């Protein structure tokens, strides 16, 4: 983690350590570049405005040096433009300050796991739910589910992030490329429709709501 | 380099002097050319005439003898026009005929020689002479007065031309100078008033077509913009203070409830959730404010790329379908099946179209139809979201595009009041406008964007 704000750094590092990560923290851009290019990490949390060397330059330098470690950029510059700039520089995800730890955690999990499994799959599964990506068909307990294209897209995202927490903003940004939802209820509407088709009439629900955090598709409640 | 700096140091009056000197020099050059060639032409012509006349008289002598020639010369001299002179002398220099009575040895075989004749007044005459068979001398002369007259008229012409150039040029220059300085002064005065703090000062603009008019017009446009931005900023600061105070007050209230000793775990969780939602909404408001500011100042321009507007609108309409359906409304999408390419800021366009759809779902009411369409024009693309709801009164349509304006007086709908302001800023960034029209019934919002 490259972050010069000691309070944010402590808050994030403490949270990550509690969830089982090992965290190394440097407050300076140049030190961050050195550390990231000299040892191997699962993910990098990079602040944008840093002393020594700014975060975007560090990201660009790392990518230029073929360091492919997933990078989550943190920034207080939350405008539409800044996100695009951050991702163009080579960041994998962008999170605006202030943020909740659960949001950060979900995104880091996403980055780390995405890196782990990158095989080309044609069928995605969760318990008795099965998605055939080639035929674009979905079955639950062998019975076909009639999904609209947008519901298919949403479920595919959940299946690719099986057992992981997915936040509303992650869905907005990554499924619909929509920056923020000042009205907050759109995603809930989509989820409740998907859930109706997915879980209604089946004994065991698969799509779970985590209060104040987001959603998770999982066999376990 | 040196001429450039010299030119820059030139003041209007010294420039005027420079132009006057240049005009006089040009006239003088013209005079010299006219004088030289004009004088030459006149002299050549007179010489040719005199030659022809001498040849004619010589012929008389050869054919009819000296006596007949003498009579001819006498007659010729009698009918001579001013400036023509004739003379015939015998071998000893005795005058035989003509008005030239004093012999001059130079007459012999003179070819356009300048000779002084007579005692009082003394003429200067160009002469052609020839010595005849028996030693007699025939002289045909032309007075120089024609040439002198020509020279005089050239000189007077030149003098009056210079006088006119000098006087008229000076006068025109002074008037120009005065006009220029007056207009520059007016602009400078405006600038000084603004520097002094009076932002409402405007440069007088009589005619926008000449350079000074244009300077005035662009200065005024600049001032208009500055004033608009400053007023906007003031409004934003005021509204921001007001709009942040209310959610923060609610956060305070919720946190106080959570901290209350007798509260149950569930009550605490509820209160914390309320606080969390309020903070989130406030952050969204701030975020939206920054997006608007960037779009309005044009800073977002560098993020613009080729965008398929038809696909973007269709995708967003699809995204909002459940929301519209939940509001008991019907959504009709009408977009061309081919790509409609425009130069656009994709995230901002998504936000803008999303806001229009959200507004329709919130305010049009149950049982209404929401129609989304993309209309292609020559240079623009219109993204239209029209509903059949209650609409917006005509006198409020401008106001709702401003920041923090909500027609709902209680502000209970939970919106930030920035939705349409973002759409308007988006239209502006894309070189277009947001038009709110009557859909008979309902509201028809047209987000116009320029293709290039």
XYZ file of C-alpha atoms in Angstrom:
673
model
C 0.000 0.000 0.000
C 1.352 3.360 -1.075
C -0.476 6.031 0.917
C 0.807 9.164 2.614
C -2.229 9.817 4.792
C -1.305 7.925 7.978
C -4.879 7.679 9.201
C -6.225 6.180 5.977
C -3.203 3.873 5.805
C -3.750 2.585 9.359
C -7.442 2.091 8.758
C -6.917 0.135 5.541
C -3.915 -1.855 6.772
C -5.679 -2.841 9.969
C -8.756 -3.982 8.059
C -6.762 -5.951 5.527
C -4.657 -7.645 8.210
C -7.825 -8.660 10.030
C -9.106 -10.349 6.873
C -5.890 -12.284 6.490
C -3.678 -10.183 4.218
C -0.077 -9.259 4.809
C 0.355 -5.541 4.238
C 3.479 -3.542 3.515
C 3.039 0.184 3.679
C 5.166 3.030 2.276
C 4.125 6.681 2.364
C 6.199 7.880 -0.594
C 5.724 7.424 -4.353
C 9.358 6.696 -5.105
C 9.601 4.116 -2.314
C 6.377 2.598 -3.620
C 7.819 2.243 -7.105
C 10.975 0.649 -5.710
C 9.111 -1.776 -3.470
C 6.541 -2.755 -6.109
C 9.165 -3.459 -8.738
C 11.600 -5.283 -6.467
C 9.311 -7.779 -4.743
C 6.174 -9.657 -5.670
C 2.703 -8.695 -4.387
C -0.822 -9.956 -4.955
C -2.190 -6.434 -5.286
C -1.152 -2.814 -4.861
C -3.271 -0.087 -3.291
C -1.975 3.189 -4.684
C -2.957 6.679 -3.606
C -2.983 9.260 -6.401
C -1.494 12.236 -4.654
C 1.772 11.264 -3.054
C 4.970 12.995 -2.042
C 8.050 12.169 -4.103
C 6.268 10.889 -7.178
C 2.555 10.995 -7.896
C 0.551 7.802 -7.947
C -0.330 7.828 -11.646
C 3.323 8.186 -12.633
C 4.212 5.255 -10.394
C 1.495 3.159 -12.052
C 2.710 4.147 -15.508
C 6.312 3.387 -14.569
C 5.356 -0.036 -13.178
C 3.376 -0.926 -16.305
C 6.222 0.275 -18.501
C 8.541 -2.038 -16.556
C 6.124 -4.935 -17.195
C 5.073 -5.237 -13.570
C 1.582 -6.698 -13.977
C 0.512 -6.710 -10.303
C -3.159 -5.611 -10.060
C -3.392 -1.997 -8.882
C -6.287 -0.328 -7.109
C -5.990 3.443 -7.315
C -7.333 5.502 -4.418
C -8.151 9.113 -4.934
C -9.986 12.076 -3.534
C -10.417 13.217 -7.132
C -13.658 11.420 -7.787
C -14.880 12.981 -10.975
C -15.900 11.074 -14.053
C -12.714 12.113 -15.808
C -10.302 11.099 -13.081
C -11.495 7.533 -13.078
C -10.914 7.220 -16.809
C -7.477 8.822 -16.436
C -6.591 6.377 -13.678
C -7.646 3.331 -15.624
C -5.914 4.548 -18.773
C -2.674 4.954 -16.856
C -2.765 1.240 -16.169
C -4.757 0.928 -12.962
C -7.119 -2.046 -12.695
C -9.709 -0.370 -10.500
C -10.366 3.056 -9.078
C -11.918 3.928 -5.760
C -12.903 7.365 -4.577
C -12.159 8.658 -1.113
C -13.874 8.521 1.236
C -14.784 4.859 0.969
C -16.031 2.145 3.271
C -13.626 -0.656 4.106
C -16.094 -3.243 2.817
C -16.030 -1.568 -0.601
C -12.222 -1.593 -0.672
C -12.092 -5.161 0.559
C -14.549 -6.406 -2.055
C -12.533 -4.742 -4.787
C -9.196 -6.101 -3.608
C -10.659 -9.612 -3.377
C -11.924 -9.142 -6.900
C -8.507 -8.064 -8.191
C -6.591 -10.826 -6.421
C -8.950 -13.614 -7.498
C -9.291 -12.327 -11.020
C -5.592 -12.741 -11.345
C -5.662 -16.269 -9.901
C -8.174 -17.838 -12.282
C -8.052 -16.641 -15.855
C -9.068 -19.776 -17.711
C -11.531 -19.578 -20.589
C -14.762 -21.095 -19.374
C -17.836 -21.984 -21.340
C -20.000 -23.124 -18.420
C -20.291 -21.293 -15.088
C -21.766 -23.059 -12.058
C -22.955 -22.364 -8.542
C -24.642 -25.241 -6.718
C -27.473 -26.400 -8.996
C -27.290 -23.213 -11.078
C -25.626 -23.608 -14.476
C -24.882 -21.010 -17.131
C -23.975 -22.072 -20.650
C -22.063 -19.112 -22.097
C -22.070 -20.430 -25.658
C -25.757 -21.288 -25.908
C -26.529 -18.296 -23.641
C -28.877 -20.462 -21.558
C -29.301 -20.755 -17.787
C -30.598 -23.776 -15.857
C -31.483 -24.147 -12.227
C -31.816 -27.760 -11.084
C -32.052 -28.724 -14.767
C -34.976 -26.397 -15.368
C -34.362 -23.570 -17.910
C -34.623 -20.005 -16.590
C -35.994 -17.362 -18.929
C -33.647 -14.410 -18.487
C -33.556 -11.089 -20.350
C -30.150 -10.141 -21.812
C -29.529 -7.617 -19.025
C -30.362 -10.223 -16.394
C -28.069 -12.702 -18.094
C -25.263 -10.137 -18.026
C -25.820 -9.452 -14.331
C -25.940 -13.133 -13.402
C -22.796 -13.814 -15.430
C -20.977 -11.179 -13.384
C -22.188 -12.798 -10.158
C -21.133 -16.244 -11.326
C -17.688 -14.980 -12.257
C -17.459 -13.514 -8.744
C -18.974 -16.516 -7.001
C -18.728 -16.532 -3.199
C -17.409 -13.000 -3.238
C -18.948 -9.783 -2.019
C -20.026 -7.537 -4.861
C -20.929 -3.938 -4.026
C -23.531 -1.792 -5.748
C -20.926 0.543 -7.204
C -18.936 -2.419 -8.529
C -22.044 -3.599 -10.357
C -22.786 -0.125 -11.652
C -19.270 0.428 -12.885
C -18.394 -3.012 -14.151
C -21.672 -4.325 -15.523
C -23.176 -1.092 -16.830
C -20.218 1.244 -17.008
C -22.254 3.747 -15.028
C -20.203 5.941 -12.733
C -22.437 6.592 -9.788
C -26.064 6.332 -9.006
C -27.343 9.283 -7.065
C -30.661 7.506 -6.756
C -29.203 4.230 -5.378
C -32.224 2.066 -6.044
C -31.588 1.003 -9.641
C -29.284 -1.860 -8.747
C -31.684 -3.059 -6.042
C -34.452 -3.120 -8.641
C -32.353 -5.191 -11.007
C -31.311 -7.568 -8.243
C -34.830 -8.121 -6.986
C -35.987 -9.042 -10.501
C -33.080 -11.400 -11.014
C -33.665 -12.923 -7.623
C -37.320 -13.535 -8.417
C -36.381 -15.608 -11.459
C -33.405 -17.252 -9.806
C -34.550 -18.194 -6.337
C -38.373 -18.192 -6.372
C -39.703 -21.711 -6.104
C -36.367 -23.151 -5.008
C -35.633 -24.243 -1.508
C -32.197 -22.779 -1.178
C -31.612 -19.104 -2.079
C -28.343 -18.358 -3.917
C -28.380 -14.569 -4.197
C -27.805 -12.995 -0.788
C -28.005 -9.385 0.358
C -25.337 -8.171 2.775
C -26.791 -5.233 4.583
C -24.890 -2.010 3.973
C -22.292 -3.754 1.814
C -23.740 -5.375 -1.278
C -24.558 -8.837 -2.579
C -23.066 -12.289 -2.847
C -23.926 -15.285 -5.005
C -23.133 -18.372 -3.001
C -24.327 -21.767 -1.878
C -23.692 -20.753 1.722
C -26.084 -18.176 3.194
C 14.042 41.777 -35.348
C 15.060 45.425 -35.252
C 12.313 46.528 -37.636
C 9.802 44.582 -35.647
C 10.776 46.213 -32.379
C 10.982 49.563 -34.215
C 7.476 49.108 -35.516
C 6.237 48.209 -32.093
C 7.746 51.347 -30.663
C 6.010 53.482 -33.303
C 3.318 55.737 -31.860
C 0.262 56.700 -33.923
C 1.508 60.295 -34.456
C 5.012 59.375 -35.569
C 3.473 56.830 -37.883
C 1.341 59.602 -39.327
C 4.449 61.740 -40.026
C 6.108 58.763 -41.649
C 3.143 58.274 -43.963
C 3.110 61.994 -44.888
C 6.806 61.992 -45.802
C 6.271 58.845 -47.809
C 3.395 60.481 -49.727
C 5.503 63.562 -50.589
C 8.421 61.396 -51.703
C 6.134 59.331 -53.915
C 4.710 62.490 -55.514
C 8.225 63.846 -56.132
C 9.277 60.622 -57.808
C 6.196 60.752 -60.010
C 6.990 64.366 -60.910
C 10.543 63.611 -61.945
C 9.403 60.826 -64.223
C 6.678 62.954 -65.814
C 9.039 65.921 -66.154
C 11.768 63.938 -67.856
C 9.661 61.963 -70.270
C 7.040 64.685 -70.792
C 9.699 67.346 -71.572
C 11.469 64.937 -73.933
C 8.281 64.128 -75.796
C 7.381 67.798 -76.331
C 10.876 68.711 -77.480
C 11.055 65.760 -79.904
C 7.707 66.662 -81.416
C 8.642 70.334 -81.916
C 11.931 69.316 -83.493
C 10.173 67.005 -85.934
C 7.786 69.788 -86.924
C 10.637 72.286 -87.367
C 12.613 69.786 -89.453
C 9.640 69.188 -91.754
C 9.157 72.921 -92.177
C 12.826 73.547 -92.992
C 12.841 70.708 -95.498
C 9.767 72.203 -97.178
C 11.354 75.659 -97.373
C 14.633 74.204 -98.646
C 12.677 72.520 -101.400
C 11.211 75.922 -102.389
C 14.724 77.302 -102.674
C 15.908 74.421 -104.826
C 12.913 74.535 -107.146
C 12.034 78.252 -107.335
C 15.084 80.152 -106.184
C 16.067 82.360 -103.269
C 13.649 85.196 -104.057
C 10.589 82.991 -103.935
C 11.952 81.455 -100.728
C 12.344 84.920 -99.199
C 8.727 85.735 -100.069
C 7.602 82.377 -98.616
C 9.543 82.894 -95.401
C 8.077 86.396 -95.035
C 4.574 85.036 -95.484
C 5.247 82.113 -93.171
C 6.602 84.433 -90.478
C 3.545 86.609 -90.885
C 1.154 83.750 -90.206
C 3.321 82.126 -87.557
C 1.690 81.124 -84.293
C 3.233 82.112 -80.998
C 6.609 80.496 -80.482
C 7.326 79.815 -84.163
C 10.268 81.732 -85.590
C 11.797 81.980 -89.050
C 14.837 83.671 -90.505
C 16.631 83.920 -93.876
C 20.053 85.510 -94.169
C 22.385 86.017 -97.146
C 25.973 84.781 -97.141
C 27.179 87.907 -95.370
C 24.624 87.585 -92.594
C 22.265 90.255 -93.890
C 18.608 89.512 -92.990
C 16.502 88.777 -96.073
C 13.186 87.683 -94.569
C 11.511 86.380 -91.397
C 11.143 87.626 -87.840
C 14.648 86.613 -86.842
C 16.651 89.639 -88.009
C 19.880 89.327 -86.123
C 22.310 86.837 -87.560
C 24.075 84.436 -85.281
C 26.949 82.337 -86.649
C 25.526 79.402 -84.724
C 22.552 79.329 -87.117
C 24.686 77.624 -89.715
C 23.771 73.934 -89.777
C 22.337 74.106 -86.235
C 20.411 70.981 -85.266
C 18.038 71.782 -82.420
C 20.564 74.036 -80.807
C 19.546 76.410 -78.034
C 20.327 79.946 -79.157
C 19.564 83.395 -77.742
C 17.965 85.758 -80.191
C 16.837 89.403 -80.119
C 17.923 92.088 -77.750
C 14.825 92.891 -75.773
C 13.091 90.710 -74.892
C 15.694 88.008 -75.432
C 14.261 84.741 -76.412
C 15.761 81.418 -75.977
C 14.970 79.418 -79.055
C 15.632 75.927 -80.287
C 16.792 76.315 -83.859
C 17.346 74.178 -86.925
C 19.429 75.899 -89.527
C 20.759 74.970 -92.908
C 23.167 76.645 -95.321
C 21.699 76.908 -98.806
C 23.507 76.591 -102.169
C 24.536 80.190 -102.484
C 25.719 80.606 -98.895
C 22.393 81.918 -97.624
C 21.249 80.629 -94.203
C 17.719 79.418 -93.462
C 16.651 79.135 -89.800
C 13.509 77.572 -88.322
C 13.151 78.050 -84.570
C 10.833 77.104 -81.806
C 10.665 79.169 -78.665
C 11.347 77.357 -75.417
C 8.199 78.902 -73.915
C 6.121 75.782 -74.592
C 8.577 73.710 -72.643
C 8.741 76.321 -69.915
C 4.937 76.376 -69.705
C 4.889 72.638 -69.440
C 7.504 72.758 -66.681
C 5.550 75.417 -64.867
C 2.290 73.489 -65.009
C 4.043 70.345 -63.826
C 5.488 72.272 -60.931
C 2.167 73.873 -59.975
C 0.428 70.551 -60.303
C 3.011 68.925 -58.114
C 2.896 71.678 -55.549
C -0.876 71.559 -55.277
C -0.828 67.748 -55.173
C 1.667 67.811 -52.320
C -0.348 70.470 -50.562
C -3.525 68.415 -50.920
C -1.784 65.212 -49.847
C -0.228 66.938 -46.885
C -3.328 68.753 -45.716
C -5.849 65.994 -46.436
C -3.506 63.261 -45.147
C -2.790 65.179 -42.007
C -6.463 65.844 -41.454
C -7.471 62.237 -42.146
C -4.656 61.005 -39.940
C -5.634 63.278 -37.110
C -9.267 62.211 -37.369
C -8.273 58.534 -37.513
C -5.932 59.009 -34.611
C -8.659 60.656 -32.640
C -11.190 57.933 -33.455
C -8.748 55.108 -32.668
C -7.597 56.667 -29.433
C -11.164 57.384 -28.436
C -12.194 53.753 -28.935
C -9.078 52.346 -27.331
C -9.687 54.750 -24.466
C -13.233 53.437 -24.120
C -11.938 49.869 -23.908
C -9.179 50.880 -21.502
C -11.739 52.692 -19.355
C -13.879 49.578 -19.223
C -10.872 47.492 -18.218
C -10.001 50.004 -15.517
C -13.524 49.979 -14.140
C -13.428 46.203 -13.974
C -10.034 46.234 -12.328
C -11.633 48.615 -9.860
C -14.223 45.994 -9.021
C -17.210 46.964 -11.144
C -17.864 43.700 -12.961
C -20.960 45.050 -14.657
C -18.897 47.494 -16.757
C -19.147 46.880 -20.499
C -17.251 48.278 -23.418
C -19.423 50.399 -25.782
C -19.974 48.539 -29.035
C -21.188 50.596 -32.013
C -20.367 48.197 -34.801
C -19.195 44.631 -34.356
C -17.614 44.308 -37.772
C -14.439 46.400 -37.541
C -11.499 45.250 -35.388
C -12.266 47.630 -32.532
C -15.879 46.591 -32.529
C -14.713 42.987 -32.381
C -12.332 43.713 -29.524
C -15.234 45.321 -27.700
C -17.545 42.417 -28.464
C -15.076 39.756 -27.351
C -14.158 41.779 -24.278
C -17.840 41.963 -23.397
C -18.313 38.245 -24.069
C -15.374 37.529 -21.792
C -16.813 39.757 -19.085
C -20.225 38.174 -19.502
C -18.638 34.771 -18.972
C -16.612 35.908 -15.958
C -19.664 37.442 -14.360
C -21.696 34.327 -15.144
C -19.031 32.116 -13.582
C -18.726 34.303 -10.526
C -22.472 34.449 -10.046
C -22.609 30.701 -10.587
C -19.895 30.194 -8.031
C -21.682 32.382 -5.510
C -24.929 30.503 -6.073
C -23.120 27.208 -5.719
C -21.368 28.225 -2.542
C -24.605 29.459 -1.027
C -26.577 26.422 -2.087
C -23.792 24.082 -1.111
C -23.657 25.516 2.368
C -27.404 25.168 2.582
C -27.590 21.729 1.029
C -24.757 20.264 3.037
C -26.151 21.623 6.267
C -29.411 19.713 6.027
C -27.975 16.222 5.432
C -25.239 16.816 7.989
C -27.868 17.841 10.498
C -29.709 14.590 9.794
C -26.442 12.668 10.214
C -25.895 14.382 13.569
C -29.429 13.450 14.629
C -28.992 9.826 13.586
C -25.650 9.520 15.340
C -27.093 11.067 18.493
C -29.826 8.428 18.408
C -27.223 5.689 17.953
C -25.257 6.982 20.913
C -28.309 7.170 23.162
C -27.788 4.880 26.135
C -31.209 3.255 26.114
C -31.156 2.416 22.395
C -31.472 -1.210 21.365
C -29.030 -2.831 18.961
C -31.598 -2.682 16.132
C -32.336 0.991 16.731
C -28.612 1.711 16.682
C -28.134 -0.170 13.414
C -31.046 1.709 11.860
C -29.671 5.056 12.955
C -26.199 4.224 11.648
C -27.688 3.168 8.344
C -29.559 6.456 8.062
C -26.330 8.327 8.760
C -24.471 6.215 6.228
C -27.039 6.865 3.506
C -27.027 10.583 4.195
C -23.246 10.758 3.978
C -23.300 8.783 0.770
C -25.860 11.122 -0.751
C -23.801 14.109 0.286
C -20.691 12.631 -1.306
C -22.635 12.024 -4.494
C -23.752 15.633 -4.455
C -20.166 16.805 -4.116
C -19.082 14.481 -6.876
C -21.807 15.765 -9.166
C -20.807 19.357 -8.405
C -17.241 18.647 -9.464
C -18.397 16.920 -12.641
C -20.563 19.898 -13.530
C -17.726 22.296 -12.846
C -15.351 20.328 -15.048
C -17.865 20.025 -17.865
C -18.761 23.711 -17.706
C -15.202 24.936 -17.748
C -14.431 22.631 -20.664
C -11.742 20.743 -18.733
C -13.451 17.471 -19.622
C -12.947 18.128 -23.327
C -9.742 16.122 -23.492
C -11.654 13.010 -22.453
C -13.920 13.099 -25.477
C -13.833 10.178 -27.895
C -15.926 8.641 -30.670
C -19.183 7.460 -29.148
C -22.049 5.502 -30.685
C -24.916 7.536 -29.282
C -27.604 5.134 -30.501
C -26.033 2.159 -28.723
C -25.366 4.194 -25.586
C -28.954 5.396 -25.338
C -30.371 1.960 -26.026
C -28.192 0.385 -23.354
C -29.135 2.987 -20.763
C -32.809 2.731 -21.589
C -32.508 -1.017 -21.084
C -30.747 -0.397 -17.765
C -33.588 1.854 -16.605
C -36.390 -0.388 -17.873
C -37.045 -2.111 -14.506
C -37.152 1.269 -12.751
C -39.632 2.690 -15.252
C -41.728 -0.456 -15.086
C -41.740 -0.356 -11.292
C -43.078 3.197 -11.540
C -46.010 1.722 -13.515
C -44.863 3.454 -16.685
C -44.347 2.187 -20.196
C -40.958 2.651 -21.866
C -40.709 3.036 -25.637
C -37.238 3.056 -27.184
C -36.755 4.462 -30.639
C -33.122 4.567 -31.777
C -31.600 4.040 -35.223
C -30.291 0.509 -35.750
C -27.094 1.868 -37.315
C -24.361 3.514 -35.233
C -24.777 7.253 -34.658
C -21.253 8.483 -34.108
C -20.513 11.688 -32.231
C -17.499 13.154 -30.477
C -18.504 12.705 -26.890
C -17.623 12.347 -23.223
C -19.026 8.896 -22.614
C -19.335 8.804 -18.807
C -20.942 12.232 -18.751
C -23.366 11.329 -21.555
C -24.392 8.189 -19.664
C -24.926 10.262 -16.561
C -26.981 12.834 -18.437
C -29.229 10.348 -20.207
C -29.599 8.396 -16.948
C -30.675 11.563 -15.161
C -33.341 12.301 -17.766
C -34.691 8.740 -17.483
C -34.583 8.899 -13.707
C -36.494 12.182 -13.724
C -39.161 10.703 -15.974
C -39.553 7.695 -13.681
C -39.787 9.974 -10.638
C -42.020 12.780 -11.815
C -44.142 11.644 -14.770
C -46.426 9.525 -12.649
C -48.209 6.204 -13.027
C -49.779 5.146 -16.303
C -47.645 7.467 -18.415
C -45.525 6.598 -21.433
C -41.808 7.416 -21.460
C -40.411 7.605 -24.950
C -36.640 7.622 -25.527
C -35.341 8.429 -28.991
C -32.210 9.396 -30.887
C -32.779 11.814 -33.743
C -30.077 12.556 -36.292
C -29.752 16.032 -37.781
C -27.180 17.567 -40.106
C -24.603 18.604 -37.496
C -26.280 17.525 -34.298
C -27.782 14.504 -32.613
C -30.819 14.911 -30.379
C -31.327 12.553 -27.480
C -34.973 12.925 -26.538
C -36.676 11.700 -23.390
C -40.371 12.550 -23.540
C -43.079 11.595 -21.060
C -46.825 12.070 -20.934
C -46.922 13.226 -17.332
C -47.654 16.583 -15.761
C -44.783 18.413 -17.438
C -42.988 21.503 -16.203
C -44.666 24.944 -16.398
C -43.119 27.023 -19.153
C -41.844 29.742 -16.830
C -40.000 27.157 -14.714
C -38.197 25.376 -17.548
C -35.145 27.621 -17.448
C -34.928 27.551 -13.681
C -34.955 23.781 -13.277
C -31.710 23.576 -15.252
C -29.913 25.548 -12.570
C -28.104 23.873 -9.740
C -30.005 22.925 -6.613
C -33.364 23.962 -8.022
C -36.193 21.608 -7.179
C -39.755 22.378 -8.070
C -40.923 20.237 -5.195
C -41.060 22.933 -2.490
C -40.574 20.552 0.417
C -37.492 19.009 -1.227
C -38.787 15.715 0.009
C -38.064 13.634 -3.079
C -34.480 13.129 -1.968
C -32.880 14.331 -5.188
C -29.815 16.504 -5.068
C -31.290 19.114 -7.388
C -28.318 18.606 -9.668
C -29.804 16.159 -12.163
C -30.790 18.601 -14.886
C -27.821 20.850 -14.128
C -25.573 17.918 -15.072
C -27.570 17.360 -18.262
C -27.306 21.061 -19.133
C -23.563 21.069 -18.445
C -23.204 17.936 -20.567
C -25.048 19.584 -23.458
C -22.831 22.627 -23.137
C -19.657 20.538 -23.189
C -20.904 18.875 -26.369
C -21.577 22.224 -28.036
C -25.344 21.876 -27.742
C -28.138 22.821 -25.400
C -30.725 21.166 -23.206
C -34.195 22.087 -24.392
C -37.233 21.460 -22.219
C -40.383 21.507 -24.328
C -44.061 20.815 -24.015
C -44.914 17.252 -25.056
C -48.682 17.955 -25.080
C -49.050 16.646 -22.448
C -45.890 16.090 -20.457
C -42.267 17.075 -20.662
C -40.027 16.624 -23.671
C -36.352 16.948 -22.750
C -34.022 17.290 -25.736
C -30.301 16.863 -25.117
C -28.710 18.256 -28.234
C -25.073 17.408 -28.940
C -22.820 18.453 -31.778
C -21.407 15.593 -33.836
C -17.883 16.974 -34.193
